[in-house]
CSV table of C-alpha atoms and ligand atoms in Angstrom, one decimal:
chain,number,residue,atom,x,y,z
A,1,UNK,CA,-17.5,-3.9,-12.1
A,2,UNK,CA,-19.5,-6.6,-10.2
A,3,UNK,CA,-23.0,-6.1,-8.9
A,4,UNK,CA,-22.7,-9.1,-6.6
A,5,UNK,CA,-23.1,-7.9,-3.1
A,6,UNK,CA,-21.5,-10.7,-1.1
A,7,UNK,CA,-19.0,-13.4,-1.3
A,8,UNK,CA,-20.2,-16.9,-0.4
A,9,UNK,CA,-17.8,-19.1,1.5
A,10,UNK,CA,-19.5,-22.5,1.4
A,11,UNK,CA,-21.7,-24.1,4.0
A,12,UNK,CA,-21.3,-23.0,7.6
A,13,UNK,CA,-19.9,-19.6,6.7
A,14,UNK,CA,-21.8,-16.3,6.8
A,15,UNK,CA,-21.5,-14.4,3.6
A,16,UNK,CA,-19.3,-11.3,4.0
A,17,UNK,CA,-19.6,-8.1,2.1
A,18,UNK,CA,-17.5,-7.9,-1.0
A,19,UNK,CA,-14.6,-5.5,-0.4
A,20,UNK,CA,-15.1,-2.2,-2.2
A,21,UNK,CA,-11.7,-2.7,-4.0
A,22,UNK,CA,-13.3,-5.6,-5.9
A,23,UNK,CA,-16.8,-4.3,-6.1
A,24,UNK,CA,-16.1,-1.0,-7.9
A,25,UNK,CA,-13.1,-2.2,-9.9
A,26,UNK,CA,-13.3,-2.2,-13.7
A,27,UNK,CA,-12.4,-5.8,-14.5
A,28,UNK,CA,-9.4,-5.9,-16.8
A,29,UNK,CA,-10.3,-6.9,-20.3
A,30,UNK,CA,-14.0,-6.4,-19.9
A,31,UNK,CA,-16.0,-3.8,-21.8
A,32,UNK,CA,-17.3,-1.1,-19.4
A,33,UNK,CA,-20.8,0.3,-19.8
A,34,UNK,CA,-21.2,3.4,-17.6
A,35,UNK,CA,-25.0,3.5,-18.2
A,36,UNK,CA,-25.2,0.2,-16.3
A,37,UNK,CA,-23.8,1.8,-13.1
A,38,UNK,CA,-26.1,3.9,-10.9
A,39,UNK,CA,-24.4,7.2,-10.0
A,40,UNK,CA,-26.8,7.6,-7.0
A,41,UNK,CA,-25.8,4.2,-5.5
A,42,UNK,CA,-25.5,4.4,-1.7
A,43,UNK,CA,-25.0,0.7,-0.7
A,44,UNK,CA,-28.1,0.5,1.5
A,45,UNK,CA,-27.1,3.5,3.6
A,46,UNK,CA,-30.0,5.9,3.8
A,47,UNK,CA,-28.1,9.2,4.3
A,48,UNK,CA,-24.8,10.7,5.3
A,49,UNK,CA,-25.4,10.3,9.1
A,50,UNK,CA,-25.6,6.6,8.6
A,51,UNK,CA,-22.1,6.7,7.2
A,52,UNK,CA,-20.4,9.4,9.1
A,53,UNK,CA,-18.9,7.2,11.9
A,54,UNK,CA,-17.5,4.9,9.2
A,55,UNK,CA,-16.1,7.9,7.2
A,56,UNK,CA,-14.4,9.2,10.3
A,57,UNK,CA,-12.8,5.8,11.1
A,58,UNK,CA,-11.6,5.5,7.6
A,59,UNK,CA,-10.0,8.9,7.7
A,60,UNK,CA,-8.1,7.9,10.8
A,61,UNK,CA,-7.0,4.6,9.1
A,62,UNK,CA,-5.9,6.6,6.1
A,63,UNK,CA,-3.7,8.9,8.2
A,64,UNK,CA,-2.1,6.0,10.0
A,65,UNK,CA,-1.4,4.1,6.8
A,66,UNK,CA,0.0,7.1,5.0
A,67,UNK,CA,2.4,7.8,7.9
A,68,UNK,CA,3.6,4.2,7.6
A,69,UNK,CA,4.3,4.7,3.9
A,70,UNK,CA,6.2,7.8,4.8
A,71,UNK,CA,8.2,6.2,7.6
A,72,UNK,CA,8.9,3.1,5.5
A,73,UNK,CA,10.2,5.2,2.6
A,74,UNK,CA,10.2,2.3,0.2
A,75,UNK,CA,7.0,2.5,-1.8
A,76,UNK,CA,4.7,5.1,-3.0
A,77,UNK,CA,1.1,5.6,-4.0
A,78,UNK,CA,-0.4,7.4,-7.0
A,79,UNK,CA,-4.1,8.2,-7.1
A,80,UNK,CA,-5.5,9.5,-10.4
A,81,UNK,CA,-8.8,11.3,-10.3
A,82,UNK,CA,-10.8,11.8,-13.4
A,83,UNK,CA,-14.4,13.0,-13.9
A,84,UNK,CA,-16.6,15.3,-16.0
A,85,UNK,CA,-16.8,18.9,-14.7
A,86,UNK,CA,-18.3,19.2,-11.3
A,87,UNK,CA,-17.8,15.5,-10.8
A,88,UNK,CA,-16.3,16.1,-7.4
A,89,UNK,CA,-12.5,15.9,-7.9
A,90,UNK,CA,-11.8,18.9,-5.6
A,91,UNK,CA,-14.1,17.7,-2.9
A,92,UNK,CA,-12.5,14.2,-3.0
A,93,UNK,CA,-9.0,15.7,-2.7
A,94,UNK,CA,-10.1,17.8,0.2
A,95,UNK,CA,-11.4,14.8,2.0
A,96,UNK,CA,-8.8,12.2,1.2
A,97,UNK,CA,-5.7,14.4,1.5
A,98,UNK,CA,-7.3,16.3,4.4
A,99,UNK,CA,-6.9,13.0,6.3
A,100,UNK,CA,-3.2,12.8,5.6
A,101,UNK,CA,-0.1,14.4,6.9
A,102,UNK,CA,1.0,17.1,4.4
A,103,UNK,CA,4.6,15.8,4.9
A,104,UNK,CA,4.6,13.0,2.4
A,105,UNK,CA,1.3,13.8,0.6
A,106,UNK,CA,0.7,16.2,-2.3
A,107,UNK,CA,-1.6,17.0,-5.1
A,108,UNK,CA,-0.8,17.9,-8.7
A,109,UNK,CA,-3.4,19.5,-11.0
A,110,UNK,CA,-3.1,19.2,-14.8
A,111,UNK,CA,-4.6,22.0,-16.8
A,112,UNK,CA,-4.6,22.8,-20.5
A,113,UNK,CA,-0.9,22.0,-21.5
A,114,UNK,CA,1.5,24.9,-21.7
A,115,UNK,CA,3.5,25.6,-24.8
A,116,UNK,CA,6.4,23.9,-23.3
A,117,UNK,CA,4.4,20.8,-22.3
A,118,UNK,CA,2.8,20.7,-25.7
A,119,UNK,CA,6.3,20.5,-27.3
A,120,UNK,CA,6.9,17.2,-25.5
A,121,UNK,CA,5.3,13.8,-25.6
A,122,UNK,CA,2.1,13.6,-23.6
A,123,UNK,CA,3.6,11.7,-20.6
A,124,UNK,CA,6.5,14.1,-20.1
A,125,UNK,CA,4.6,16.6,-17.9
A,126,UNK,CA,3.0,13.7,-15.9
A,127,UNK,CA,6.1,11.5,-15.2
A,128,UNK,CA,8.0,14.3,-13.5
A,129,UNK,CA,5.3,14.5,-10.8
A,130,UNK,CA,5.0,10.8,-10.1
A,131,UNK,CA,5.5,10.1,-6.4
A,132,UNK,CA,8.9,9.5,-4.9
A,133,UNK,CA,9.4,6.6,-2.4
A,134,UNK,CA,7.4,7.3,0.7
A,135,UNK,CA,5.0,9.7,-1.0
A,136,UNK,CA,1.3,9.7,-1.7
A,137,UNK,CA,0.4,11.8,-4.8
A,138,UNK,CA,-3.0,12.7,-6.1
A,139,UNK,CA,-3.4,13.7,-9.7
A,140,UNK,CA,-6.2,16.1,-10.2
A,141,UNK,CA,-6.8,15.2,-13.9
A,142,UNK,CA,-3.9,13.3,-15.5
A,143,UNK,CA,-2.6,11.7,-18.6
A,144,UNK,CA,-6.2,10.5,-19.2
A,145,UNK,CA,-7.1,13.9,-20.4
A,146,UNK,CA,-5.0,13.0,-23.5
A,147,UNK,CA,-7.4,10.2,-24.4
A,148,UNK,CA,-10.7,12.0,-23.3
A,149,UNK,CA,-10.9,15.8,-24.0
A,150,UNK,CA,-8.2,15.4,-26.7
A,151,UNK,CA,-10.3,12.8,-28.4
A,152,UNK,CA,-13.7,14.5,-27.9
A,153,UNK,CA,-12.5,17.9,-29.0
A,154,UNK,CA,-10.3,16.5,-31.7
A,155,UNK,CA,-7.2,18.2,-30.4
A,156,UNK,CA,-5.1,15.4,-31.9
A,157,UNK,CA,-5.9,13.0,-34.8
A,158,UNK,CA,-7.2,9.5,-34.0
A,159,UNK,CA,-3.9,7.9,-35.1
A,160,UNK,CA,-2.2,9.9,-32.3
A,161,UNK,CA,-4.6,9.4,-29.4
A,162,UNK,CA,-5.5,5.8,-30.2
A,163,UNK,CA,-1.9,4.7,-29.6
A,164,UNK,CA,-2.0,6.2,-26.2
A,165,UNK,CA,-3.8,3.4,-24.4
A,166,UNK,CA,-0.9,1.1,-24.8
A,167,UNK,CA,1.6,3.8,-24.0
A,168,UNK,CA,-0.3,4.6,-20.8
A,169,UNK,CA,-0.4,0.9,-19.8
A,170,UNK,CA,3.4,0.7,-20.4
A,171,UNK,CA,4.0,3.9,-18.4
A,172,UNK,CA,1.9,2.8,-15.5
A,173,UNK,CA,3.6,-0.7,-15.5
A,174,UNK,CA,6.9,1.1,-15.3
A,175,UNK,CA,5.7,3.0,-12.2
A,176,UNK,CA,4.3,-0.2,-10.6
A,177,UNK,CA,7.6,-2.0,-11.2
A,178,UNK,CA,9.4,0.8,-9.4
A,179,UNK,CA,7.3,0.4,-6.3
A,180,UNK,CA,4.4,2.7,-6.9
A,181,UNK,CA,0.8,1.6,-6.2
A,182,UNK,CA,-1.4,3.1,-8.8
A,183,UNK,CA,-5.1,3.6,-8.1
A,184,UNK,CA,-7.4,5.3,-10.6
A,185,UNK,CA,-10.9,6.7,-9.8
A,186,UNK,CA,-13.5,7.8,-12.2
A,187,UNK,CA,-16.2,9.8,-10.4
A,188,UNK,CA,-19.5,8.9,-12.0
A,189,UNK,CA,-22.2,11.5,-11.8
A,190,UNK,CA,-25.4,12.0,-13.8
A,191,UNK,CA,-26.1,14.9,-16.2
A,192,UNK,CA,-28.8,16.1,-13.9
A,193,UNK,CA,-26.4,16.2,-10.9
A,194,UNK,CA,-23.9,18.1,-13.0
A,195,UNK,CA,-26.4,20.7,-13.9
A,196,UNK,CA,-27.6,21.0,-10.3
A,197,UNK,CA,-23.9,21.5,-9.2
A,198,UNK,CA,-23.4,24.2,-11.9
A,199,UNK,CA,-26.5,25.9,-10.6
A,200,UNK,CA,-25.3,25.7,-6.9
A,201,UNK,CA,-22.1,27.4,-8.0
A,202,UNK,CA,-24.1,30.2,-9.6
A,203,UNK,CA,-26.0,30.7,-6.4
A,204,UNK,CA,-23.0,30.8,-4.1
A,205,UNK,CA,-20.6,33.7,-4.5
A,206,UNK,CA,-17.9,31.7,-2.8
A,207,UNK,CA,-17.9,29.3,-5.7
A,208,UNK,CA,-18.1,31.8,-8.6
A,209,UNK,CA,-14.4,31.5,-9.2
A,210,UNK,CA,-15.0,27.9,-10.3
A,211,UNK,CA,-17.5,28.8,-13.1
A,212,UNK,CA,-16.4,28.8,-16.6
A,213,UNK,CA,-18.3,28.8,-19.9
A,214,UNK,CA,-16.1,25.9,-21.0
A,215,UNK,CA,-18.0,23.7,-18.4
A,216,UNK,CA,-21.3,24.3,-20.3
A,217,UNK,CA,-19.6,23.8,-23.6
A,218,UNK,CA,-18.1,20.5,-22.6
A,219,UNK,CA,-21.5,19.4,-21.2
A,220,UNK,CA,-22.9,19.5,-24.7
A,221,UNK,CA,-20.5,16.6,-25.5
A,222,UNK,CA,-21.7,14.4,-22.7
A,223,UNK,CA,-22.3,11.2,-24.8
A,224,UNK,CA,-18.9,11.6,-26.6
A,225,UNK,CA,-17.2,12.0,-23.2
A,226,UNK,CA,-18.9,8.9,-21.8
A,227,UNK,CA,-17.8,6.9,-24.9
A,228,UNK,CA,-14.2,8.2,-24.5
A,229,UNK,CA,-14.2,7.3,-20.8
A,230,UNK,CA,-15.7,3.8,-21.5
A,231,UNK,CA,-12.9,3.1,-24.0
A,232,UNK,CA,-10.2,4.6,-21.8
A,233,UNK,CA,-11.3,2.7,-18.6
A,234,UNK,CA,-11.9,-0.6,-20.5
A,235,UNK,CA,-8.5,-0.5,-22.1
A,236,UNK,CA,-6.4,0.7,-19.2
A,237,UNK,CA,-7.8,-1.0,-16.2
A,238,UNK,CA,-5.1,-3.6,-15.4
A,239,UNK,CA,-4.3,-5.8,-12.5
A,240,UNK,CA,-1.4,-3.6,-11.6
A,241,UNK,CA,-3.2,-0.2,-12.1
A,242,UNK,CA,-6.9,-0.7,-11.8
A,243,UNK,CA,-9.7,1.7,-12.5
A,244,UNK,CA,-12.6,2.1,-10.0
A,245,UNK,CA,-15.9,3.7,-11.1
A,246,UNK,CA,-17.3,5.5,-8.0
A,247,UNK,CA,-21.0,6.4,-7.8
A,248,UNK,CA,-20.5,10.1,-7.0
A,249,UNK,CA,-24.0,11.8,-7.1
A,250,UNK,CA,-23.8,11.6,-3.3
A,251,UNK,CA,-20.6,13.3,-2.1
A,252,UNK,CA,-20.5,11.4,1.2
A,253,UNK,CA,-20.8,8.1,-0.5
A,254,UNK,CA,-18.0,9.0,-2.9
A,255,UNK,CA,-15.8,10.0,0.0
A,256,UNK,CA,-16.6,6.8,1.8
A,257,UNK,CA,-16.1,4.5,-1.2
A,258,UNK,CA,-12.7,6.0,-2.2
A,259,UNK,CA,-11.4,6.1,1.4
A,260,UNK,CA,-12.4,2.5,1.8
A,261,UNK,CA,-10.7,1.4,-1.4
A,262,UNK,CA,-7.5,3.2,-0.6
A,263,UNK,CA,-7.6,1.8,3.0
A,264,UNK,CA,-8.3,-1.7,1.7
A,265,UNK,CA,-5.5,-1.5,-0.8
A,266,UNK,CA,-2.9,-0.1,1.7
A,267,UNK,CA,-3.9,-2.6,4.4
A,268,UNK,CA,-3.3,-5.4,2.0
A,269,UNK,CA,0.3,-4.3,1.6
A,270,UNK,CA,0.9,-5.1,5.3
A,271,UNK,CA,3.4,-2.3,5.7
A,272,UNK,CA,5.3,-2.6,8.9
A,273,UNK,CA,6.7,0.2,11.0
A,274,UNK,CA,10.5,0.4,10.2
A,275,UNK,CA,12.8,-1.2,12.7
A,276,UNK,CA,14.9,1.2,14.7
A,277,UNK,CA,18.3,1.7,13.3
A,278,UNK,CA,19.7,2.1,16.9
A,279,UNK,CA,19.6,0.1,20.1
A,280,UNK,CA,16.7,1.7,21.8
A,281,UNK,CA,17.4,0.2,25.2
A,282,UNK,CA,21.0,1.3,25.0
A,283,UNK,CA,20.0,4.9,24.1
A,284,UNK,CA,17.5,4.9,26.9
A,285,UNK,CA,20.2,3.7,29.4
A,286,UNK,CA,22.9,5.9,28.1
A,287,UNK,CA,21.1,9.3,27.8
A,288,UNK,CA,18.0,9.2,29.9
A,289,UNK,CA,18.8,7.1,32.9
A,290,UNK,CA,22.2,8.7,33.1
A,291,UNK,CA,20.8,12.3,32.9
A,292,UNK,CA,18.3,11.5,35.6
A,293,UNK,CA,21.3,10.8,37.9
A,294,UNK,CA,23.2,13.8,36.6
A,295,UNK,CA,20.7,16.5,35.6
B,301,AMP,P1,-10.0,22.8,-14.3
B,301,AMP,O1,-9.6,21.4,-13.8
B,301,AMP,O2,-11.5,23.1,-14.1
B,301,AMP,O3,-9.1,23.8,-13.8
B,301,AMP,O4,-9.9,22.8,-15.9
B,301,AMP,C1,-8.7,22.4,-16.5
B,301,AMP,C2,-9.0,22.2,-18.0
B,301,AMP,O5,-7.9,21.8,-18.6
B,301,AMP,C3,-10.1,21.2,-18.2
B,301,AMP,O6,-11.0,21.7,-19.2
B,301,AMP,C4,-9.3,20.0,-18.8
B,301,AMP,O7,-10.1,19.2,-19.7
B,301,AMP,C5,-8.2,20.7,-19.5
B,301,AMP,N1,-7.1,19.9,-19.8
B,301,AMP,C6,-6.3,19.2,-18.9
B,301,AMP,N2,-5.4,18.4,-19.5
B,301,AMP,C7,-5.5,18.6,-20.8
B,301,AMP,C8,-4.9,18.1,-22.0
B,301,AMP,N3,-3.9,17.2,-21.9
B,301,AMP,N4,-5.3,18.6,-23.2
B,301,AMP,C9,-6.3,19.5,-23.3
B,301,AMP,N5,-7.0,20.0,-22.2
B,301,AMP,C10,-6.6,19.6,-21.0
B,302,MG,MG1,-13.5,23.2,-14.0
């Protein structure tokens, strides 16, 4: 991830802000250090109000772009969301998918594997939910659990999970070759923010259902999780399927940054509205002008 704020274009050109899809991307082949990234980063915006018009405009763009993907029915989008507990995956899904037409967009959540899932290779349960042409799918957790919690909690031996980075890269390359655009977001929060969010859940009966003791148990492994994520993101951020580290202590900035990256990525595809399969003028003449004469 670069900390450069602008791109220079030589004399006579005003520097323009670096697109978020470059700015927050984990550079392929580079070693990521999460401690170097400020989870409270707001990109010079003071507060949510300063960003709300931009967030609204991005939601409208997202909706328009998703409807184009659906209409075109040729490519698809897969968004993987990973974070430590209370990192904001649910809120992100609510925001990003809330902007989309439910026809053509869906979310898939991955929990502790079932007996049947455990009896297969780790990609089996994931692959069957990959998006079909025209679809946008968000993975709420993903195959990256198999190199993070599995590693930290020693649910499989190192010789098993350490081979998975290459298997994941091959798997994602296969999706990309088949017309899927893969975007992966790691929501980066601080340990203090996590504790504050756990506390907010305790104070709000509407959120009690989210509380589990496992959250506190996993929190005790924070440094191990950070190391596992640093390895996973460094080894699986590729040109075809990049990782983005999103500063996520501020929920509004997280929503803004992710929406912007998705919009920037989809706009770069220059998807065009499909051409009509019929002669529109002929249809208009045949049915509408005629029916006006003969109601
Ligand atoms: P939640 O997302 O809060 O409903 O919790 C789901 C739990 O399932 C989290 O603790 C995940 O770490 C866990 N989980 C998801 N995938 C796996 C996996 N492949 N192996 C082990 N645990 C997993
Ligand atoms: Mg949870």
